[in-house]
Amino acid sequence: MDAAGSQVLDECAQYAGQHQSGFITTQGGNLLCSKIIHLLSNKDVKSQVSKVLNECEQRMYKSVAFPAIGTGRAGQSPAKVADEMLDAIVEFASKKSVQHLQTIKIVIFQTNMLKDFYESMKKREDLDSSTTDSWFSMLKSLLWGKKQSTEKKKPVILEKKVNLVTFQICGESQENVDAAESWIKDLILKEQSETTIRNELIGSFDEKQIAALADLQRRKHVTIQLDNKLSPPEINISGISRDVWFVLVEIQTMIQKMKDAEEEQSKAELLSNLVEWRYLGSNDTFVAFDKRTNMQLEDAKLAKKPYLNVKINKKNYKVDLNTLQAHDNQGKTINIQRVSRNEGEL
């Protein structure tokens, strides 16, 4: 209050009896803010934080900064206060009606309290690790500021996403500030990991694979960098260790599926030069199946399967591999034939 100046003290005295909502609002005075919301003493920290957040949204404020409410003269447990403050922020962030408030800061001067707030956030992140676009993601966007995404000009280029977090460190001396900075850097380095995938198939990524990478980058809050100019092309993943390894497995699975598809296509191409399956078309002439269906029919025959479901002219048919006839669900029958490219019809 001393830093805010006499003007704020005068306003507090003026509005002292007008606190039906549990708080009064004054100008910022000498502080670098437009308004100050003064809370009445209350053990229910969650309720107080919720009231302030709703007031800020109603007044269309873009940002708000809280102290660790109740940990001073009120003597409340920092761990309890951390849980209640973050509970209130989570509930507020979950509301679809929130449009104006973009940044929420919790200012902690007491070093020993940092662990309590860190553990409270960590606990929520662990519970939330399996969800997509969840309340924890919204919580982080409020605490760290919302980032405006930029639309990709070219769909085959993976946009580099880097969400910056700014730490504002205050201390009694430069030595204390430096020590806090060093502690934060060490904590970040312990949590961070980086790995690289090199594979020729990365150069064949199309819009579908690029979109999948962008989705992984967004959901898991990692940075994915794709370089097609190298030989072989590579993908670099960096972020929190467990998220990096999750994304690594997902991309390796993606590449394996591409490899399997290429091998299947090669097999289908080779087989089409040896055997051709055909169906009787509308002109009483036989028409070749596409190469993939051709391979499936041949594989089914070699495996001695009695039936195989296929598509003929975009309609579903069930092929009897013994009678070489295809039937649809309306009773229509189409004759099928298998032709060896070397020996004629079989």
mmCIF file of C-alpha atoms in Angstrom:
data_model
loop_
_atom_site.group_PDB
_atom_site.id
_atom_site.type_symbol
_atom_site.label_atom_id
_atom_site.label_comp_id
_atom_site.label_asym_id
_atom_site.label_seq_id
_atom_site.Cartn_x
_atom_site.Cartn_y
_atom_site.Cartn_z
ATOM 1 C CA MET A 1 0.000 0.000 0.000
ATOM 2 C CA ASP A 2 2.905 2.349 0.701
ATOM 3 C CA ALA A 3 4.149 1.870 -2.853
ATOM 4 C CA ALA A 4 0.681 2.538 -4.292
ATOM 5 C CA GLY A 5 0.559 5.986 -2.687
ATOM 6 C CA SER A 6 -1.875 8.135 -0.753
ATOM 7 C CA GLN A 7 -4.426 8.307 -3.565
ATOM 8 C CA VAL A 8 -5.099 4.560 -3.229
ATOM 9 C CA LEU A 9 -5.328 4.858 0.572
ATOM 10 C CA ASP A 10 -7.895 7.622 0.184
ATOM 11 C CA GLU A 11 -9.961 5.504 -2.235
ATOM 12 C CA CYS A 12 -9.876 2.551 0.169
ATOM 13 C CA ALA A 13 -11.179 4.766 2.946
ATOM 14 C CA GLN A 14 -13.889 6.112 0.646
ATOM 15 C CA TYR A 15 -15.106 2.648 -0.464
ATOM 16 C CA ALA A 16 -14.570 0.897 2.880
ATOM 17 C CA GLY A 17 -18.274 0.276 3.434
ATOM 18 C CA GLN A 18 -18.982 -0.789 -0.155
ATOM 19 C CA HIS A 19 -17.646 -4.323 -0.264
ATOM 20 C CA GLN A 20 -20.719 -6.447 -0.880
ATOM 21 C CA SER A 21 -18.727 -8.797 -3.144
ATOM 22 C CA GLY A 22 -15.866 -9.217 -0.689
ATOM 23 C CA PHE A 23 -13.549 -6.753 -2.411
ATOM 24 C CA ILE A 24 -13.202 -3.147 -3.510
ATOM 25 C CA THR A 25 -11.481 -1.826 -6.628
ATOM 26 C CA THR A 26 -9.291 1.269 -6.766
ATOM 27 C CA GLN A 27 -7.028 2.945 -9.293
ATOM 28 C CA GLY A 28 -3.453 1.654 -9.619
ATOM 29 C CA GLY A 29 -1.895 4.713 -8.047
ATOM 30 C CA ASN A 30 1.894 4.665 -8.326
ATOM 31 C CA LEU A 31 1.961 0.977 -9.253
ATOM 32 C CA LEU A 32 2.390 -0.156 -12.872
ATOM 33 C CA CYS A 33 -1.191 -1.340 -13.249
ATOM 34 C CA SER A 34 -4.539 0.250 -14.102
ATOM 35 C CA LYS A 35 -6.549 -1.147 -11.167
ATOM 36 C CA ILE A 36 -6.001 -2.722 -7.748
ATOM 37 C CA ILE A 37 -8.562 -5.197 -6.363
ATOM 38 C CA HIS A 38 -8.424 -5.248 -2.555
ATOM 39 C CA LEU A 39 -9.719 -8.455 -0.943
ATOM 40 C CA LEU A 40 -11.242 -8.673 2.507
ATOM 41 C CA SER A 41 -9.667 -11.231 4.823
ATOM 42 C CA ASN A 42 -11.162 -14.668 4.108
ATOM 43 C CA LYS A 43 -9.966 -18.236 4.669
ATOM 44 C CA ASP A 44 -11.607 -19.405 1.427
ATOM 45 C CA VAL A 45 -8.796 -18.609 -1.029
ATOM 46 C CA LYS A 46 -10.450 -20.428 -3.922
ATOM 47 C CA SER A 47 -13.593 -18.326 -3.585
ATOM 48 C CA GLN A 48 -11.562 -15.104 -3.461
ATOM 49 C CA VAL A 49 -9.557 -15.959 -6.574
ATOM 50 C CA SER A 50 -12.730 -16.968 -8.435
ATOM 51 C CA LYS A 51 -14.398 -13.660 -7.600
ATOM 52 C CA VAL A 52 -11.402 -11.676 -8.837
ATOM 53 C CA LEU A 53 -11.155 -13.667 -12.086
ATOM 54 C CA ASN A 54 -14.851 -13.225 -12.816
ATOM 55 C CA GLU A 55 -14.596 -9.511 -12.039
ATOM 56 C CA CYS A 56 -11.641 -9.168 -14.414
ATOM 57 C CA GLU A 57 -13.511 -10.945 -17.186
ATOM 58 C CA GLN A 58 -16.613 -8.829 -16.606
ATOM 59 C CA ARG A 59 -14.520 -5.633 -16.697
ATOM 60 C CA MET A 60 -12.732 -6.929 -19.835
ATOM 61 C CA TYR A 61 -9.275 -6.789 -18.234
ATOM 62 C CA LYS A 62 -6.619 -8.646 -20.225
ATOM 63 C CA SER A 63 -4.306 -9.609 -17.359
ATOM 64 C CA VAL A 64 -4.206 -9.954 -13.574
ATOM 65 C CA ALA A 65 -1.454 -10.681 -11.030
ATOM 66 C CA PHE A 66 -2.041 -12.385 -7.671
ATOM 67 C CA PRO A 67 0.183 -12.684 -4.627
ATOM 68 C CA ALA A 68 0.200 -15.980 -2.734
ATOM 69 C CA ILE A 69 -3.066 -15.052 -0.974
ATOM 70 C CA GLY A 70 -3.332 -15.915 2.713
ATOM 71 C CA THR A 71 0.278 -16.986 3.250
ATOM 72 C CA GLY A 72 1.233 -13.790 5.094
ATOM 73 C CA ARG A 73 -0.511 -12.643 8.245
ATOM 74 C CA ALA A 74 -3.348 -15.134 7.697
ATOM 75 C CA GLY A 75 -0.780 -17.901 8.125
ATOM 76 C CA GLN A 76 -2.333 -20.393 5.726
ATOM 77 C CA SER A 77 -0.359 -23.357 4.383
ATOM 78 C CA PRO A 78 1.401 -22.509 1.073
ATOM 79 C CA ALA A 79 0.552 -25.974 -0.306
ATOM 80 C CA LYS A 80 -3.162 -25.458 0.507
ATOM 81 C CA VAL A 81 -3.112 -21.964 -0.976
ATOM 82 C CA ALA A 82 -1.399 -23.232 -4.151
ATOM 83 C CA ASP A 83 -4.039 -25.949 -4.617
ATOM 84 C CA GLU A 84 -6.944 -23.582 -4.016
ATOM 85 C CA MET A 85 -5.596 -20.842 -6.289
ATOM 86 C CA LEU A 86 -4.925 -23.268 -9.124
ATOM 87 C CA ASP A 87 -8.309 -24.964 -8.604
ATOM 88 C CA ALA A 88 -9.977 -21.588 -9.089
ATOM 89 C CA ILE A 89 -7.906 -20.839 -12.196
ATOM 90 C CA VAL A 90 -8.657 -24.278 -13.682
ATOM 91 C CA GLU A 91 -12.401 -23.829 -13.187
ATOM 92 C CA PHE A 92 -12.246 -20.349 -14.703
ATOM 93 C CA ALA A 93 -10.160 -21.517 -17.678
ATOM 94 C CA SER A 94 -12.657 -24.322 -18.341
ATOM 95 C CA LYS A 95 -15.466 -21.859 -19.004
ATOM 96 C CA LYS A 96 -16.197 -21.430 -22.689
ATOM 97 C CA SER A 97 -17.497 -17.933 -21.997
ATOM 98 C CA VAL A 98 -14.018 -16.548 -21.159
ATOM 99 C CA GLN A 99 -13.070 -14.058 -23.884
ATOM 100 C CA HIS A 100 -11.104 -11.168 -22.413
ATOM 101 C CA LEU A 101 -8.732 -12.314 -19.653
ATOM 102 C CA GLN A 102 -5.648 -13.702 -21.363
ATOM 103 C CA THR A 103 -2.876 -13.755 -18.747
ATOM 104 C CA ILE A 104 -2.874 -14.699 -15.060
ATOM 105 C CA LYS A 105 0.274 -14.287 -12.973
ATOM 106 C CA ILE A 106 0.964 -15.591 -9.490
ATOM 107 C CA VAL A 107 3.781 -13.534 -7.955
ATOM 108 C CA ILE A 108 5.736 -15.445 -5.293
ATOM 109 C CA PHE A 109 8.451 -13.613 -3.344
ATOM 110 C CA GLN A 110 9.151 -16.339 -0.785
ATOM 111 C CA THR A 111 11.554 -18.873 -2.327
ATOM 112 C CA ASN A 112 10.355 -21.688 -0.076
ATOM 113 C CA MET A 113 6.857 -21.427 -1.577
ATOM 114 C CA LEU A 114 7.970 -22.038 -5.172
ATOM 115 C CA LYS A 115 8.107 -25.783 -4.582
ATOM 116 C CA ASP A 116 4.498 -25.866 -3.324
ATOM 117 C CA PHE A 117 3.156 -24.101 -6.411
ATOM 118 C CA TYR A 118 5.371 -26.163 -8.723
ATOM 119 C CA GLU A 119 4.183 -29.433 -7.143
ATOM 120 C CA SER A 120 0.550 -28.330 -7.393
ATOM 121 C CA MET A 121 0.899 -27.641 -11.125
ATOM 122 C CA LYS A 122 2.916 -30.835 -11.650
ATOM 123 C CA LYS A 123 0.184 -32.875 -9.961
ATOM 124 C CA ARG A 124 -2.417 -31.494 -12.338
ATOM 125 C CA GLU A 125 -0.220 -32.073 -15.378
ATOM 126 C CA ASP A 126 0.294 -35.748 -14.456
ATOM 127 C CA LEU A 127 -3.467 -36.256 -14.115
ATOM 128 C CA ASP A 128 -4.017 -34.487 -17.429
ATOM 129 C CA SER A 129 -1.256 -36.110 -19.531
ATOM 130 C CA SER A 130 -3.647 -38.382 -21.479
ATOM 131 C CA THR A 131 -6.181 -35.745 -22.547
ATOM 132 C CA THR A 132 -6.291 -33.478 -25.561
ATOM 133 C CA ASP A 133 -7.079 -29.746 -25.461
ATOM 134 C CA SER A 134 -7.867 -30.191 -21.778
ATOM 135 C CA TRP A 135 -8.272 -27.748 -18.948
ATOM 136 C CA PHE A 136 -4.570 -27.990 -18.094
ATOM 137 C CA SER A 137 -3.671 -26.747 -21.553
ATOM 138 C CA MET A 138 -6.016 -23.799 -20.993
ATOM 139 C CA LEU A 139 -4.483 -23.245 -17.554
ATOM 140 C CA LYS A 140 -1.013 -23.021 -19.054
ATOM 141 C CA SER A 141 -2.217 -20.637 -21.737
ATOM 142 C CA LEU A 142 -3.596 -18.325 -19.040
ATOM 143 C CA LEU A 143 -0.593 -18.534 -16.723
ATOM 144 C CA TRP A 144 1.936 -18.157 -19.541
ATOM 145 C CA GLY A 145 -0.093 -16.062 -21.988
ATOM 146 C CA LYS A 146 -2.046 -17.083 -25.066
ATOM 147 C CA LYS A 147 -0.031 -17.541 -28.260
ATOM 148 C CA GLN A 148 -1.578 -16.617 -31.566
ATOM 149 C CA SER A 149 -1.095 -19.414 -34.082
ATOM 150 C CA THR A 150 -0.077 -18.574 -37.625
ATOM 151 C CA GLU A 151 -1.730 -20.366 -40.509
ATOM 152 C CA LYS A 152 0.672 -22.388 -42.642
ATOM 153 C CA LYS A 153 1.131 -20.919 -46.097
ATOM 154 C CA LYS A 154 2.290 -24.273 -47.469
ATOM 155 C CA PRO A 155 0.645 -27.442 -46.145
ATOM 156 C CA VAL A 156 3.824 -29.509 -46.593
ATOM 157 C CA ILE A 157 5.884 -27.260 -44.284
ATOM 158 C CA LEU A 158 5.747 -27.955 -40.564
ATOM 159 C CA GLU A 159 5.345 -24.686 -38.713
ATOM 160 C CA LYS A 160 7.883 -24.252 -35.934
ATOM 161 C CA LYS A 161 6.040 -23.722 -32.647
ATOM 162 C CA VAL A 162 7.935 -22.245 -29.709
ATOM 163 C CA ASN A 163 5.844 -21.141 -26.731
ATOM 164 C CA LEU A 164 8.003 -18.835 -24.655
ATOM 165 C CA VAL A 165 7.655 -18.641 -20.886
ATOM 166 C CA THR A 166 8.924 -15.536 -19.107
ATOM 167 C CA PHE A 167 10.126 -15.760 -15.507
ATOM 168 C CA GLN A 168 10.165 -12.484 -13.583
ATOM 169 C CA ILE A 169 12.508 -12.912 -10.622
ATOM 170 C CA CYS A 170 12.533 -10.492 -7.695
ATOM 171 C CA GLY A 171 14.925 -10.729 -4.761
ATOM 172 C CA GLU A 172 16.612 -8.862 -1.956
ATOM 173 C CA SER A 173 19.947 -8.865 -3.784
ATOM 174 C CA GLN A 174 21.449 -9.607 -7.189
ATOM 175 C CA GLU A 175 23.062 -12.670 -5.650
ATOM 176 C CA ASN A 176 19.657 -14.075 -4.674
ATOM 177 C CA VAL A 177 18.228 -13.319 -8.120
ATOM 178 C CA ASP A 178 21.193 -15.056 -9.799
ATOM 179 C CA ALA A 179 20.760 -18.081 -7.545
ATOM 180 C CA ALA A 180 17.052 -18.328 -8.399
ATOM 181 C CA GLU A 181 17.817 -18.013 -12.112
ATOM 182 C CA SER A 182 20.414 -20.789 -11.867
ATOM 183 C CA TRP A 183 17.944 -23.028 -10.003
ATOM 184 C CA ILE A 184 15.259 -22.505 -12.657
ATOM 185 C CA LYS A 185 17.713 -23.257 -15.484
ATOM 186 C CA ASP A 186 18.878 -26.465 -13.783
ATOM 187 C CA LEU A 187 15.262 -27.556 -13.281
ATOM 188 C CA ILE A 188 14.457 -26.935 -16.952
ATOM 189 C CA LEU A 189 17.526 -28.843 -18.157
ATOM 190 C CA LYS A 190 16.641 -31.858 -15.997
ATOM 191 C CA GLU A 191 13.183 -32.023 -17.574
ATOM 192 C CA GLN A 192 14.317 -31.404 -21.165
ATOM 193 C CA SER A 193 15.249 -33.980 -23.801
ATOM 194 C CA GLU A 194 16.060 -33.989 -27.500
ATOM 195 C CA THR A 195 16.243 -36.758 -30.096
ATOM 196 C CA THR A 196 16.563 -37.093 -33.873
ATOM 197 C CA ILE A 197 14.979 -39.518 -36.361
ATOM 198 C CA ARG A 198 16.721 -40.070 -39.713
ATOM 199 C CA ASN A 199 14.929 -41.945 -42.484
ATOM 200 C CA GLU A 200 14.608 -41.628 -46.262
ATOM 201 C CA LEU A 201 10.813 -41.954 -45.991
ATOM 202 C CA ILE A 202 10.650 -38.618 -44.136
ATOM 203 C CA GLY A 203 11.265 -36.997 -47.520
ATOM 204 C CA SER A 204 8.005 -38.561 -48.740
ATOM 205 C CA PHE A 205 5.835 -37.019 -46.016
ATOM 206 C CA ASP A 206 2.698 -35.511 -47.551
ATOM 207 C CA GLU A 207 -0.008 -33.247 -46.154
ATOM 208 C CA LYS A 208 -1.442 -36.081 -44.022
ATOM 209 C CA GLN A 209 1.859 -36.794 -42.244
ATOM 210 C CA ILE A 210 2.667 -33.080 -41.836
ATOM 211 C CA ALA A 211 -0.753 -32.518 -40.276
ATOM 212 C CA ALA A 212 -0.102 -35.426 -37.890
ATOM 213 C CA LEU A 213 3.237 -33.886 -36.857
ATOM 214 C CA ALA A 214 1.580 -30.521 -36.273
ATOM 215 C CA ASP A 215 -1.084 -32.201 -34.129
ATOM 216 C CA LEU A 216 1.561 -34.007 -32.037
ATOM 217 C CA GLN A 217 3.477 -30.752 -31.627
ATOM 218 C CA ARG A 218 0.347 -28.957 -30.442
ATOM 219 C CA ARG A 219 -0.960 -31.682 -28.117
ATOM 220 C CA LYS A 220 2.339 -32.629 -26.480
ATOM 221 C CA HIS A 221 3.869 -29.127 -26.354
ATOM 222 C CA VAL A 222 7.117 -30.229 -28.020
ATOM 223 C CA THR A 223 9.111 -28.628 -30.826
ATOM 224 C CA ILE A 224 9.341 -30.709 -34.013
ATOM 225 C CA GLN A 225 11.765 -29.603 -36.726
ATOM 226 C CA LEU A 226 11.729 -31.324 -40.113
ATOM 227 C CA ASP A 227 14.670 -30.992 -42.526
ATOM 228 C CA ASN A 228 14.167 -32.508 -45.998
ATOM 229 C CA LYS A 229 17.405 -31.054 -47.363
ATOM 230 C CA LEU A 230 19.631 -33.472 -45.454
ATOM 231 C CA SER A 231 20.474 -36.970 -46.665
ATOM 232 C CA PRO A 232 18.755 -38.861 -45.224
ATOM 233 C CA PRO A 233 16.054 -36.349 -44.180
ATOM 234 C CA GLU A 234 15.589 -35.979 -40.425
ATOM 235 C CA ILE A 235 13.134 -34.923 -37.745
ATOM 236 C CA ASN A 236 14.344 -33.339 -34.504
ATOM 237 C CA ILE A 237 12.105 -33.481 -31.417
ATOM 238 C CA SER A 238 12.730 -31.449 -28.253
ATOM 239 C CA GLY A 239 10.730 -30.816 -25.093
ATOM 240 C CA ILE A 240 9.872 -32.492 -21.795
ATOM 241 C CA SER A 241 11.406 -35.988 -21.764
ATOM 242 C CA ARG A 242 8.248 -38.076 -21.480
ATOM 243 C CA ASP A 243 6.538 -36.067 -24.240
ATOM 244 C CA VAL A 244 9.578 -36.364 -26.514
ATOM 245 C CA TRP A 245 9.601 -40.169 -26.173
ATOM 246 C CA PHE A 246 5.853 -40.365 -26.765
ATOM 247 C CA VAL A 247 6.185 -38.327 -29.987
ATOM 248 C CA LEU A 248 9.240 -40.384 -31.027
ATOM 249 C CA VAL A 249 7.224 -43.621 -30.861
ATOM 250 C CA GLU A 250 4.314 -42.036 -32.747
ATOM 251 C CA ILE A 251 6.567 -40.835 -35.591
ATOM 252 C CA GLN A 252 8.385 -44.176 -35.789
ATOM 253 C CA THR A 253 4.993 -45.889 -36.064
ATOM 254 C CA MET A 254 4.034 -43.421 -38.811
ATOM 255 C CA ILE A 255 7.221 -44.216 -40.745
ATOM 256 C CA GLN A 256 6.718 -47.972 -40.299
ATOM 257 C CA LYS A 257 3.205 -47.693 -41.748
ATOM 258 C CA MET A 258 4.631 -45.866 -44.776
ATOM 259 C CA LYS A 259 7.260 -48.577 -45.171
ATOM 260 C CA ASP A 260 4.617 -51.310 -44.952
ATOM 261 C CA ALA A 261 2.474 -49.486 -47.530
ATOM 262 C CA GLU A 262 5.435 -49.182 -49.906
ATOM 263 C CA GLU A 263 6.264 -52.870 -49.526
ATOM 264 C CA GLU A 264 2.635 -53.798 -50.129
ATOM 265 C CA GLN A 265 2.541 -51.602 -53.221
ATOM 266 C CA SER A 266 5.742 -53.213 -54.565
ATOM 267 C CA LYS A 267 4.330 -56.669 -53.922
ATOM 268 C CA ALA A 268 1.082 -55.725 -55.678
ATOM 269 C CA GLU A 269 3.009 -54.388 -58.672
ATOM 270 C CA LEU A 270 5.086 -57.552 -58.933
ATOM 271 C CA LEU A 271 2.086 -59.849 -58.551
ATOM 272 C CA SER A 272 0.102 -57.979 -61.216
ATOM 273 C CA ASN A 273 2.792 -58.986 -63.718
ATOM 274 C CA LEU A 274 2.234 -62.660 -62.869
ATOM 275 C CA VAL A 275 -1.485 -63.020 -62.098
ATOM 276 C CA GLU A 276 -4.514 -60.889 -62.955
ATOM 277 C CA TRP A 277 -7.949 -61.199 -61.327
ATOM 278 C CA ARG A 278 -10.861 -59.864 -63.365
ATOM 279 C CA TYR A 279 -14.622 -59.346 -63.070
ATOM 280 C CA LEU A 280 -17.218 -59.362 -65.850
ATOM 281 C CA GLY A 281 -18.063 -55.795 -66.809
ATOM 282 C CA SER A 282 -21.182 -54.234 -68.325
ATOM 283 C CA ASN A 283 -20.042 -54.879 -71.930
ATOM 284 C CA ASP A 284 -19.616 -58.610 -71.292
ATOM 285 C CA THR A 285 -15.882 -58.069 -71.214
ATOM 286 C CA PHE A 286 -13.657 -58.820 -68.238
ATOM 287 C CA VAL A 287 -12.145 -55.875 -66.369
ATOM 288 C CA ALA A 288 -8.992 -56.139 -64.227
ATOM 289 C CA PHE A 289 -9.252 -55.414 -60.499
ATOM 290 C CA ASP A 290 -6.990 -52.703 -59.117
ATOM 291 C CA LYS A 291 -3.558 -53.998 -58.083
ATOM 292 C CA ARG A 292 -4.235 -53.970 -54.348
ATOM 293 C CA THR A 293 -7.485 -55.961 -54.686
ATOM 294 C CA ASN A 294 -5.688 -58.241 -57.159
ATOM 295 C CA MET A 295 -3.100 -59.033 -54.483
ATOM 296 C CA GLN A 296 -5.750 -59.560 -51.790
ATOM 297 C CA LEU A 297 -7.618 -62.037 -53.989
ATOM 298 C CA GLU A 298 -4.421 -63.962 -54.751
ATOM 299 C CA ASP A 299 -3.408 -64.004 -51.081
ATOM 300 C CA ALA A 300 -6.875 -65.284 -50.125
ATOM 301 C CA LYS A 301 -6.656 -68.042 -52.724
ATOM 302 C CA LEU A 302 -3.204 -69.143 -51.555
ATOM 303 C CA ALA A 303 -4.449 -69.137 -47.947
ATOM 304 C CA LYS A 304 -7.388 -71.329 -49.102
ATOM 305 C CA LYS A 305 -9.976 -68.864 -47.825
ATOM 306 C CA PRO A 306 -13.495 -69.565 -49.136
ATOM 307 C CA TYR A 307 -14.595 -65.917 -49.371
ATOM 308 C CA LEU A 308 -13.234 -62.374 -49.661
ATOM 309 C CA ASN A 309 -15.069 -59.052 -49.539
ATOM 310 C CA VAL A 310 -14.149 -56.660 -52.374
ATOM 311 C CA LYS A 311 -15.491 -53.544 -54.073
ATOM 312 C CA ILE A 312 -16.651 -53.592 -57.692
ATOM 313 C CA ASN A 313 -17.693 -50.229 -59.139
ATOM 314 C CA LYS A 314 -17.735 -48.812 -55.580
ATOM 315 C CA LYS A 315 -20.210 -51.466 -54.378
ATOM 316 C CA ASN A 316 -19.545 -54.202 -51.845
ATOM 317 C CA TYR A 317 -19.373 -57.791 -53.111
ATOM 318 C CA LYS A 318 -18.524 -61.126 -51.510
ATOM 319 C CA VAL A 319 -16.337 -63.262 -53.763
ATOM 320 C CA ASP A 320 -16.741 -67.060 -53.573
ATOM 321 C CA LEU A 321 -13.223 -68.241 -54.359
ATOM 322 C CA ASN A 322 -14.434 -71.762 -55.137
ATOM 323 C CA THR A 323 -17.169 -70.864 -57.691
ATOM 324 C CA LEU A 324 -15.402 -67.647 -58.808
ATOM 325 C CA GLN A 325 -18.565 -65.605 -58.425
ATOM 326 C CA ALA A 326 -19.158 -62.323 -56.608
ATOM 327 C CA HIS A 327 -22.505 -61.589 -54.896
ATOM 328 C CA ASP A 328 -23.861 -58.326 -53.535
ATOM 329 C CA ASN A 329 -26.490 -57.964 -50.784
ATOM 330 C CA GLN A 330 -29.267 -57.559 -53.359
ATOM 331 C CA GLY A 331 -28.672 -60.911 -55.023
ATOM 332 C CA LYS A 332 -26.700 -59.660 -58.018
ATOM 333 C CA THR A 333 -23.981 -62.050 -59.233
ATOM 334 C CA ILE A 334 -20.848 -61.207 -61.223
ATOM 335 C CA ASN A 335 -18.480 -63.789 -62.663
ATOM 336 C CA ILE A 336 -14.822 -63.632 -61.689
ATOM 337 C CA GLN A 337 -11.763 -65.074 -63.379
ATOM 338 C CA ARG A 338 -8.111 -65.534 -62.499
ATOM 339 C CA VAL A 339 -5.644 -65.236 -65.355
ATOM 340 C CA SER A 340 -1.979 -66.183 -65.335
ATOM 341 C CA ARG A 341 -0.037 -63.790 -67.526
ATOM 342 C CA ASN A 342 2.054 -66.722 -68.792
ATOM 343 C CA GLU A 343 -0.509 -69.500 -69.098
ATOM 344 C CA GLY A 344 -3.884 -67.872 -69.830
ATOM 345 C CA GLU A 345 -7.095 -68.330 -67.805
ATOM 346 C CA LEU A 346 -6.968 -70.492 -64.660
#
